[in-house]
């Protein structure tokens, strides 16, 4: 088989930066050299977990071999998951058809994954390897059949940035492509960049600045849930912080349209007061009023999606915060319908 070079035979869609070592390359979802700016409280490794990142190429090869190093998920995440392969696997897509999930090994040494892509019929077709949700990943080599060709696919014309927390990163989804963010894709010509922090979202200005650097056509923001659970903002500061966050983005990127989403709430939280003194139901009312105020300023560029109500306790993992795998798919379908109605 013959080896391919990153940037020539393949690329990483959805990566904000690429960290390069002596014989490896790792996709990051923030500028890796400035990672501590985005995670000052720790947890930098979340940005090196490539949720929403895909290794893509055009090839007529029948087989592809992937040499890689994959870290094991932290124990507290493993304990919450339905099964470990949810978090440490890749999804394989050939010519738009999902072939399924393939588990990765998290041993300390380099491993090789050999994938059968099927008969290409003498033509190059797009191949996508969607990378793990909750494991750091380094590529050490990529090979195709000796007589095959490889090239870069044409980029998608519109960039979609998603800003969210651990649910957006994919906690509970059973593979990279069944994460609710991927399931909410409402059109095919979108280049996704996931800025799911994995530690909640609190309308941090540094993320607003990073989003402006990415120049998105669309921004979806899953905010409010962790703010209710931690009390990091109150009803007054929530308005000013959301307004400031959105204003930073749309002032810098005038054609960007923003969709604001409030994550679904488990029934066990609906009448439970958070540290800020409000129940989840009361907080949802505050959230809707805040988004309405931001919409008044937003000149038609800010759109709300009401909190998903078709959910019960069995749709959540043990913590009552993250969705189970089937609920990820259903929630993504709900969001896709809602966003398509607002944006077309």
mmCIF file of C-alpha atoms in Angstrom:
data_model
loop_
_atom_site.group_PDB
_atom_site.id
_atom_site.type_symbol
_atom_site.label_atom_id
_atom_site.label_comp_id
_atom_site.label_asym_id
_atom_site.label_seq_id
_atom_site.Cartn_x
_atom_site.Cartn_y
_atom_site.Cartn_z
ATOM 1 C CA UNK A 1 0.000 0.000 0.000
ATOM 2 C CA UNK A 2 1.109 3.618 -0.392
ATOM 3 C CA UNK A 3 1.162 6.388 2.185
ATOM 4 C CA UNK A 4 -0.751 9.668 1.956
ATOM 5 C CA UNK A 5 0.236 13.128 3.189
ATOM 6 C CA UNK A 6 -2.075 15.389 5.180
ATOM 7 C CA UNK A 7 -3.074 18.395 3.077
ATOM 8 C CA UNK A 8 -2.397 16.601 -0.191
ATOM 9 C CA UNK A 9 -4.078 13.189 -0.132
ATOM 10 C CA UNK A 10 -6.501 13.930 2.707
ATOM 11 C CA UNK A 11 -7.540 16.612 5.197
ATOM 12 C CA UNK A 12 -9.329 16.999 8.517
ATOM 13 C CA UNK A 13 -12.731 18.672 8.175
ATOM 14 C CA UNK A 14 -13.931 20.426 11.311
ATOM 15 C CA UNK A 15 -10.494 20.913 12.885
ATOM 16 C CA UNK A 16 -9.585 24.388 14.110
ATOM 17 C CA UNK A 17 -5.869 23.575 14.289
ATOM 18 C CA UNK A 18 -3.472 20.699 13.670
ATOM 19 C CA UNK A 19 -0.765 19.791 16.145
ATOM 20 C CA UNK A 20 2.184 18.076 14.451
ATOM 21 C CA UNK A 21 4.762 15.845 16.064
ATOM 22 C CA UNK A 22 7.750 14.030 14.639
ATOM 23 C CA UNK A 23 5.613 11.332 13.012
ATOM 24 C CA UNK A 24 2.012 12.223 13.873
ATOM 25 C CA UNK A 25 -0.700 14.852 13.424
ATOM 26 C CA UNK A 26 -3.576 15.551 15.827
ATOM 27 C CA UNK A 27 -6.707 17.622 15.098
ATOM 28 C CA UNK A 28 -7.802 20.123 17.740
ATOM 29 C CA UNK A 29 -11.069 22.048 18.068
ATOM 30 C CA UNK A 30 -9.346 25.192 19.381
ATOM 31 C CA UNK A 31 -5.936 26.657 18.460
ATOM 32 C CA UNK A 32 -3.876 24.073 20.361
ATOM 33 C CA UNK A 33 -1.041 26.478 21.172
ATOM 34 C CA UNK A 34 -3.580 28.701 22.983
ATOM 35 C CA UNK A 35 -5.630 25.920 24.584
ATOM 36 C CA UNK A 36 -5.258 27.270 28.134
ATOM 37 C CA UNK A 37 -6.932 30.492 27.048
ATOM 38 C CA UNK A 38 -10.136 28.551 26.351
ATOM 39 C CA UNK A 39 -9.871 26.157 29.305
ATOM 40 C CA UNK A 40 -8.287 28.176 32.131
ATOM 41 C CA UNK A 41 -9.957 25.933 34.735
ATOM 42 C CA UNK A 42 -8.380 22.807 33.248
ATOM 43 C CA UNK A 43 -9.824 20.133 31.002
ATOM 44 C CA UNK A 44 -7.717 21.159 28.005
ATOM 45 C CA UNK A 45 -7.833 17.589 26.727
ATOM 46 C CA UNK A 46 -11.474 18.004 25.745
ATOM 47 C CA UNK A 47 -10.405 20.235 22.838
ATOM 48 C CA UNK A 48 -8.117 17.457 21.610
ATOM 49 C CA UNK A 49 -11.060 15.034 21.499
ATOM 50 C CA UNK A 50 -12.146 15.388 17.860
ATOM 51 C CA UNK A 51 -15.944 15.366 18.146
ATOM 52 C CA UNK A 52 -17.308 16.617 14.811
ATOM 53 C CA UNK A 53 -13.961 16.175 13.027
ATOM 54 C CA UNK A 54 -13.699 13.916 9.968
ATOM 55 C CA UNK A 55 -10.696 12.674 8.017
ATOM 56 C CA UNK A 56 -11.824 13.035 4.379
ATOM 57 C CA UNK A 57 -10.481 12.155 0.935
ATOM 58 C CA UNK A 58 -11.535 11.187 -2.576
ATOM 59 C CA UNK A 59 -10.225 7.764 -3.528
ATOM 60 C CA UNK A 60 -10.860 4.738 -5.739
ATOM 61 C CA UNK A 61 -9.094 2.440 -3.268
ATOM 62 C CA UNK A 62 -10.920 -0.663 -2.035
ATOM 63 C CA UNK A 63 -9.047 -0.609 1.283
ATOM 64 C CA UNK A 64 -7.639 2.005 3.606
ATOM 65 C CA UNK A 65 -5.284 1.540 6.551
ATOM 66 C CA UNK A 66 -5.168 3.939 9.464
ATOM 67 C CA UNK A 67 -2.238 3.998 11.909
ATOM 68 C CA UNK A 68 -3.126 5.862 15.081
ATOM 69 C CA UNK A 69 -2.682 6.509 18.771
ATOM 70 C CA UNK A 70 -5.903 6.829 20.766
ATOM 71 C CA UNK A 71 -6.148 7.800 24.426
ATOM 72 C CA UNK A 72 -8.565 6.119 26.806
ATOM 73 C CA UNK A 73 -11.544 8.159 27.994
ATOM 74 C CA UNK A 74 -11.393 9.466 31.567
ATOM 75 C CA UNK A 75 -12.896 7.034 34.086
ATOM 76 C CA UNK A 76 -15.747 9.334 35.111
ATOM 77 C CA UNK A 77 -16.912 9.451 31.481
ATOM 78 C CA UNK A 78 -16.554 5.703 30.970
ATOM 79 C CA UNK A 79 -18.666 5.038 34.066
ATOM 80 C CA UNK A 80 -21.503 7.154 32.679
ATOM 81 C CA UNK A 81 -21.507 5.762 29.128
ATOM 82 C CA UNK A 82 -23.765 2.938 27.966
ATOM 83 C CA UNK A 83 -20.727 1.227 26.369
ATOM 84 C CA UNK A 84 -17.119 2.239 25.850
ATOM 85 C CA UNK A 85 -17.179 1.881 22.059
ATOM 86 C CA UNK A 86 -19.584 4.831 21.943
ATOM 87 C CA UNK A 87 -16.729 7.102 22.915
ATOM 88 C CA UNK A 88 -13.664 5.465 21.359
ATOM 89 C CA UNK A 89 -14.802 4.630 17.807
ATOM 90 C CA UNK A 90 -14.932 6.029 14.289
ATOM 91 C CA UNK A 91 -17.848 6.149 11.864
ATOM 92 C CA UNK A 92 -17.044 5.173 8.269
ATOM 93 C CA UNK A 93 -18.921 6.806 5.368
ATOM 94 C CA UNK A 94 -18.296 5.964 1.712
ATOM 95 C CA UNK A 95 -20.015 7.890 -1.093
ATOM 96 C CA UNK A 96 -22.569 9.229 1.383
ATOM 97 C CA UNK A 97 -23.422 5.782 2.798
ATOM 98 C CA UNK A 98 -22.598 5.025 6.428
ATOM 99 C CA UNK A 99 -20.882 1.651 6.710
ATOM 100 C CA UNK A 100 -21.049 1.715 10.493
ATOM 101 C CA UNK A 101 -19.002 2.122 13.640
ATOM 102 C CA UNK A 102 -15.490 0.712 14.061
ATOM 103 C CA UNK A 103 -13.898 0.437 17.502
ATOM 104 C CA UNK A 104 -10.458 1.878 18.180
ATOM 105 C CA UNK A 105 -7.857 0.449 20.528
ATOM 106 C CA UNK A 106 -6.571 2.590 23.392
ATOM 107 C CA UNK A 107 -3.322 0.752 24.054
ATOM 108 C CA UNK A 108 -0.213 2.835 24.615
ATOM 109 C CA UNK A 109 1.347 1.926 21.269
ATOM 110 C CA UNK A 110 0.459 2.617 17.659
ATOM 111 C CA UNK A 111 -2.457 0.572 16.327
ATOM 112 C CA UNK A 112 -3.678 -0.066 12.779
ATOM 113 C CA UNK A 113 -7.287 -0.104 11.578
ATOM 114 C CA UNK A 114 -7.864 -1.710 8.172
ATOM 115 C CA UNK A 115 -11.136 -0.784 6.496
ATOM 116 C CA UNK A 116 -12.793 -2.375 3.473
ATOM 117 C CA UNK A 117 -14.429 0.397 1.425
ATOM 118 C CA UNK A 118 -15.938 -1.805 -1.286
ATOM 119 C CA UNK A 119 -15.429 -1.883 -5.037
ATOM 120 C CA UNK A 120 -15.103 1.662 -6.360
ATOM 121 C CA UNK A 121 -15.992 0.695 -9.916
ATOM 122 C CA UNK A 122 -12.960 2.543 -11.217
ATOM 123 C CA UNK A 123 -14.022 5.952 -9.914
ATOM 124 C CA UNK A 124 -12.959 8.098 -7.004
ATOM 125 C CA UNK A 125 -15.644 8.602 -4.383
ATOM 126 C CA UNK A 126 -15.697 10.534 -1.103
ATOM 127 C CA UNK A 127 -14.578 8.693 2.037
ATOM 128 C CA UNK A 128 -15.155 10.116 5.514
ATOM 129 C CA UNK A 129 -13.782 8.761 8.765
ATOM 130 C CA UNK A 130 -15.574 10.550 11.612
ATOM 131 C CA UNK A 131 -13.262 10.602 14.614
ATOM 132 C CA UNK A 132 -13.982 9.741 18.269
ATOM 133 C CA UNK A 133 -16.283 11.781 20.485
ATOM 134 C CA UNK A 134 -14.428 11.413 23.776
ATOM 135 C CA UNK A 135 -10.911 10.139 23.092
ATOM 136 C CA UNK A 136 -7.839 12.087 22.021
ATOM 137 C CA UNK A 137 -6.575 10.946 18.638
ATOM 138 C CA UNK A 138 -3.243 11.135 16.785
ATOM 139 C CA UNK A 139 -2.826 9.941 13.219
ATOM 140 C CA UNK A 140 0.552 8.365 12.508
ATOM 141 C CA UNK A 141 -0.123 7.045 8.996
ATOM 142 C CA UNK A 142 -2.745 6.631 6.280
ATOM 143 C CA UNK A 143 -2.438 4.249 3.339
ATOM 144 C CA UNK A 144 -4.476 3.235 0.296
ATOM 145 C CA UNK A 145 -4.029 0.470 -2.312
ATOM 146 C CA UNK A 146 -0.803 0.755 -4.278
ATOM 147 C CA UNK A 147 -2.485 1.467 -7.612
ATOM 148 C CA UNK A 148 -5.225 3.728 -6.244
ATOM 149 C CA UNK A 149 -5.460 7.529 -6.298
ATOM 150 C CA UNK A 150 -6.328 10.030 -3.589
ATOM 151 C CA UNK A 151 -7.227 13.724 -3.673
ATOM 152 C CA UNK A 152 -8.927 16.381 -1.585
ATOM 153 C CA UNK A 153 -12.728 16.702 -1.842
ATOM 154 C CA UNK A 154 -14.193 20.086 -2.721
ATOM 155 C CA UNK A 155 -14.910 22.008 0.510
ATOM 156 C CA UNK A 156 -18.476 22.647 1.579
ATOM 157 C CA UNK A 157 -19.428 26.231 0.733
ATOM 158 C CA UNK A 158 -20.995 27.228 4.067
ATOM 159 C CA UNK A 159 -19.478 26.946 7.556
ATOM 160 C CA UNK A 160 -21.629 25.957 10.512
ATOM 161 C CA UNK A 161 -20.183 26.427 14.003
ATOM 162 C CA UNK A 162 -21.821 24.763 16.982
ATOM 163 C CA UNK A 163 -21.090 26.052 20.495
ATOM 164 C CA UNK A 164 -22.130 23.752 23.339
ATOM 165 C CA UNK A 165 -21.092 21.574 26.253
ATOM 166 C CA UNK A 166 -20.653 17.872 27.010
ATOM 167 C CA UNK A 167 -24.033 16.870 25.575
ATOM 168 C CA UNK A 168 -23.021 18.610 22.337
ATOM 169 C CA UNK A 169 -19.665 16.816 22.415
ATOM 170 C CA UNK A 170 -21.688 13.607 22.249
ATOM 171 C CA UNK A 171 -21.973 12.166 25.750
ATOM 172 C CA UNK A 172 -24.499 9.327 25.400
ATOM 173 C CA UNK A 173 -24.467 9.092 21.591
ATOM 174 C CA UNK A 174 -23.538 5.625 20.326
ATOM 175 C CA UNK A 175 -21.181 6.842 17.575
ATOM 176 C CA UNK A 176 -19.768 10.087 16.144
ATOM 177 C CA UNK A 177 -22.509 10.483 13.529
ATOM 178 C CA UNK A 178 -25.403 9.758 15.887
ATOM 179 C CA UNK A 179 -24.482 12.635 18.198
ATOM 180 C CA UNK A 180 -27.451 15.026 18.259
ATOM 181 C CA UNK A 181 -25.352 17.800 16.687
ATOM 182 C CA UNK A 182 -24.630 15.667 13.619
ATOM 183 C CA UNK A 183 -28.231 14.419 13.602
ATOM 184 C CA UNK A 184 -29.469 18.018 13.496
ATOM 185 C CA UNK A 185 -27.687 18.778 10.194
ATOM 186 C CA UNK A 186 -30.481 20.457 8.248
ATOM 187 C CA UNK A 187 -28.679 20.771 4.906
ATOM 188 C CA UNK A 188 -25.877 18.959 3.102
ATOM 189 C CA UNK A 189 -23.598 21.854 2.111
ATOM 190 C CA UNK A 190 -22.340 22.660 5.612
ATOM 191 C CA UNK A 191 -18.805 22.447 6.979
ATOM 192 C CA UNK A 192 -19.275 21.748 10.697
ATOM 193 C CA UNK A 193 -16.874 22.993 13.357
ATOM 194 C CA UNK A 194 -17.898 21.822 16.828
ATOM 195 C CA UNK A 195 -16.819 24.052 19.686
ATOM 196 C CA UNK A 196 -18.438 21.782 22.257
ATOM 197 C CA UNK A 197 -16.381 22.487 25.377
ATOM 198 C CA UNK A 198 -17.254 19.279 27.152
ATOM 199 C CA UNK A 199 -17.397 21.180 30.462
ATOM 200 C CA UNK A 200 -20.523 23.266 29.995
ATOM 201 C CA UNK A 201 -21.001 26.615 28.324
ATOM 202 C CA UNK A 202 -21.123 29.917 30.149
ATOM 203 C CA UNK A 203 -21.040 32.439 27.253
ATOM 204 C CA UNK A 204 -17.278 32.896 27.529
ATOM 205 C CA UNK A 205 -16.092 35.909 25.465
ATOM 206 C CA UNK A 206 -12.989 34.044 24.253
ATOM 207 C CA UNK A 207 -15.252 31.560 22.470
ATOM 208 C CA UNK A 208 -17.206 34.399 20.855
ATOM 209 C CA UNK A 209 -13.896 35.744 19.544
ATOM 210 C CA UNK A 210 -12.872 32.303 18.251
ATOM 211 C CA UNK A 211 -16.219 31.963 16.473
ATOM 212 C CA UNK A 212 -15.657 35.288 14.711
ATOM 213 C CA UNK A 213 -12.256 34.032 13.537
ATOM 214 C CA UNK A 214 -14.002 31.020 11.988
ATOM 215 C CA UNK A 215 -16.374 33.283 9.985
ATOM 216 C CA UNK A 216 -19.474 31.055 10.148
ATOM 217 C CA UNK A 217 -22.548 31.432 7.974
ATOM 218 C CA UNK A 218 -24.534 29.759 10.748
ATOM 219 C CA UNK A 219 -23.982 29.530 14.504
ATOM 220 C CA UNK A 220 -25.987 27.210 16.742
ATOM 221 C CA UNK A 221 -25.622 27.871 20.480
ATOM 222 C CA UNK A 222 -26.708 25.270 23.034
ATOM 223 C CA UNK A 223 -26.610 27.379 26.196
ATOM 224 C CA UNK A 224 -28.391 27.828 29.498
ATOM 225 C CA UNK A 225 -28.521 24.307 30.917
ATOM 226 C CA UNK A 226 -25.177 24.335 32.709
ATOM 227 C CA UNK A 227 -25.773 27.916 33.807
ATOM 228 C CA UNK A 228 -28.941 26.723 35.589
ATOM 229 C CA UNK A 229 -27.085 23.774 37.149
ATOM 230 C CA UNK A 230 -24.113 25.812 38.387
ATOM 231 C CA UNK A 231 -25.592 29.266 38.966
ATOM 232 C CA UNK A 232 -22.715 30.823 37.014
ATOM 233 C CA UNK A 233 -25.045 33.583 35.746
ATOM 234 C CA UNK A 234 -28.332 35.002 37.018
ATOM 235 C CA UNK A 235 -31.358 36.285 35.045
ATOM 236 C CA UNK A 236 -29.777 39.751 34.792
ATOM 237 C CA UNK A 237 -26.266 38.766 33.786
ATOM 238 C CA UNK A 238 -27.598 36.049 31.453
ATOM 239 C CA UNK A 239 -29.180 38.729 29.258
ATOM 240 C CA UNK A 240 -26.131 40.972 29.137
ATOM 241 C CA UNK A 241 -23.739 38.082 28.582
ATOM 242 C CA UNK A 242 -25.811 36.529 25.806
ATOM 243 C CA UNK A 243 -26.312 39.896 24.152
ATOM 244 C CA UNK A 244 -22.582 40.630 24.327
ATOM 245 C CA UNK A 245 -21.685 37.166 22.994
ATOM 246 C CA UNK A 246 -24.052 37.352 20.029
ATOM 247 C CA UNK A 247 -23.148 40.980 19.284
ATOM 248 C CA UNK A 248 -19.437 40.127 19.097
ATOM 249 C CA UNK A 249 -20.227 37.495 16.469
ATOM 250 C CA UNK A 250 -22.744 39.274 14.238
ATOM 251 C CA UNK A 251 -20.896 42.602 14.327
ATOM 252 C CA UNK A 252 -17.792 40.846 13.021
ATOM 253 C CA UNK A 253 -19.660 38.467 10.659
ATOM 254 C CA UNK A 254 -22.714 40.423 9.406
ATOM 255 C CA UNK A 255 -24.179 37.562 7.339
ATOM 256 C CA UNK A 256 -24.028 35.057 10.229
ATOM 257 C CA UNK A 257 -27.387 33.757 11.441
ATOM 258 C CA UNK A 258 -27.609 32.556 15.028
ATOM 259 C CA UNK A 259 -29.863 29.833 16.441
ATOM 260 C CA UNK A 260 -30.161 29.682 20.245
ATOM 261 C CA UNK A 261 -31.031 26.315 21.808
ATOM 262 C CA UNK A 262 -31.817 25.343 25.413
ATOM 263 C CA UNK A 263 -30.876 21.716 26.125
ATOM 264 C CA UNK A 264 -33.711 19.371 27.186
ATOM 265 C CA UNK A 265 -34.306 19.003 30.917
ATOM 266 C CA UNK A 266 -34.883 15.746 32.741
ATOM 267 C CA UNK A 267 -38.149 15.621 34.712
ATOM 268 C CA UNK A 268 -36.108 15.271 37.903
ATOM 269 C CA UNK A 269 -34.806 18.836 37.472
ATOM 270 C CA UNK A 270 -37.987 20.588 36.330
ATOM 271 C CA UNK A 271 -39.114 21.517 39.831
ATOM 272 C CA UNK A 272 -35.702 21.442 41.508
ATOM 273 C CA UNK A 273 -34.092 24.753 42.429
ATOM 274 C CA UNK A 274 -30.567 25.260 41.167
ATOM 275 C CA UNK A 275 -27.860 27.320 42.921
ATOM 276 C CA UNK A 276 -29.370 30.452 41.399
ATOM 277 C CA UNK A 277 -32.686 29.861 43.167
ATOM 278 C CA UNK A 278 -34.738 28.930 40.081
ATOM 279 C CA UNK A 279 -36.151 25.588 39.005
ATOM 280 C CA UNK A 280 -35.351 24.288 35.528
ATOM 281 C CA UNK A 281 -38.897 25.219 34.448
ATOM 282 C CA UNK A 282 -38.470 28.769 35.754
ATOM 283 C CA UNK A 283 -35.041 28.996 34.125
ATOM 284 C CA UNK A 284 -36.525 27.988 30.754
ATOM 285 C CA UNK A 285 -38.930 30.936 31.047
ATOM 286 C CA UNK A 286 -36.012 33.262 31.790
ATOM 287 C CA UNK A 287 -34.080 31.807 28.837
ATOM 288 C CA UNK A 288 -36.988 32.405 26.432
ATOM 289 C CA UNK A 289 -37.332 36.017 27.595
ATOM 290 C CA UNK A 290 -33.576 36.619 27.236
ATOM 291 C CA UNK A 291 -33.534 35.211 23.699
ATOM 292 C CA UNK A 292 -36.555 37.355 22.801
ATOM 293 C CA UNK A 293 -34.664 40.452 23.962
ATOM 294 C CA UNK A 294 -31.578 39.467 21.961
ATOM 295 C CA UNK A 295 -33.787 38.879 18.911
ATOM 296 C CA UNK A 296 -35.117 42.449 19.146
ATOM 297 C CA UNK A 297 -31.568 43.724 18.803
ATOM 298 C CA UNK A 298 -30.483 41.065 16.304
ATOM 299 C CA UNK A 299 -32.235 42.509 13.229
ATOM 300 C CA UNK A 300 -33.639 39.169 12.098
ATOM 301 C CA UNK A 301 -30.361 37.291 12.494
ATOM 302 C CA UNK A 302 -31.175 35.575 15.811
ATOM 303 C CA UNK A 303 -33.611 32.651 15.935
ATOM 304 C CA UNK A 304 -34.976 30.672 18.909
ATOM 305 C CA UNK A 305 -35.678 26.963 19.188
ATOM 306 C CA UNK A 306 -37.967 26.119 22.067
ATOM 307 C CA UNK A 307 -36.816 23.528 24.559
ATOM 308 C CA UNK A 308 -37.564 19.961 23.438
ATOM 309 C CA UNK A 309 -40.407 18.580 25.520
ATOM 310 C CA UNK A 310 -40.774 15.093 23.989
ATOM 311 C CA UNK A 311 -38.500 13.547 26.591
ATOM 312 C CA UNK A 312 -38.835 11.630 29.848
ATOM 313 C CA UNK A 313 -36.537 10.253 32.539
ATOM 314 C CA UNK A 314 -35.687 7.100 30.560
ATOM 315 C CA UNK A 315 -34.172 9.246 27.789
ATOM 316 C CA UNK A 316 -31.346 10.404 30.082
ATOM 317 C CA UNK A 317 -28.225 8.729 31.403
ATOM 318 C CA UNK A 318 -27.782 8.162 35.119
ATOM 319 C CA UNK A 319 -26.774 11.778 35.774
ATOM 320 C CA UNK A 320 -30.043 13.122 34.359
ATOM 321 C CA UNK A 321 -28.099 15.612 32.216
ATOM 322 C CA UNK A 322 -26.909 13.713 29.139
ATOM 323 C CA UNK A 323 -29.189 12.012 26.634
ATOM 324 C CA UNK A 324 -29.145 8.294 25.917
ATOM 325 C CA UNK A 325 -28.328 7.169 22.377
ATOM 326 C CA UNK A 326 -31.878 6.895 21.001
ATOM 327 C CA UNK A 327 -32.764 10.291 22.463
ATOM 328 C CA UNK A 328 -29.737 11.833 20.703
ATOM 329 C CA UNK A 329 -31.193 10.790 17.348
ATOM 330 C CA UNK A 330 -34.710 11.972 18.169
ATOM 331 C CA UNK A 331 -33.465 15.284 19.544
ATOM 332 C CA UNK A 332 -31.305 15.848 16.467
ATOM 333 C CA UNK A 333 -34.293 15.205 14.197
ATOM 334 C CA UNK A 334 -36.351 17.688 16.221
ATOM 335 C CA UNK A 335 -33.660 20.365 15.938
ATOM 336 C CA UNK A 336 -33.164 19.782 12.203
ATOM 337 C CA UNK A 337 -36.869 20.360 11.603
ATOM 338 C CA UNK A 338 -36.937 23.448 13.799
ATOM 339 C CA UNK A 339 -33.800 24.989 12.299
ATOM 340 C CA UNK A 340 -34.881 24.251 8.715
ATOM 341 C CA UNK A 341 -38.178 26.044 9.412
ATOM 342 C CA UNK A 342 -36.294 29.143 10.545
ATOM 343 C CA UNK A 343 -33.331 29.202 8.170
ATOM 344 C CA UNK A 344 -34.441 27.237 5.112
#
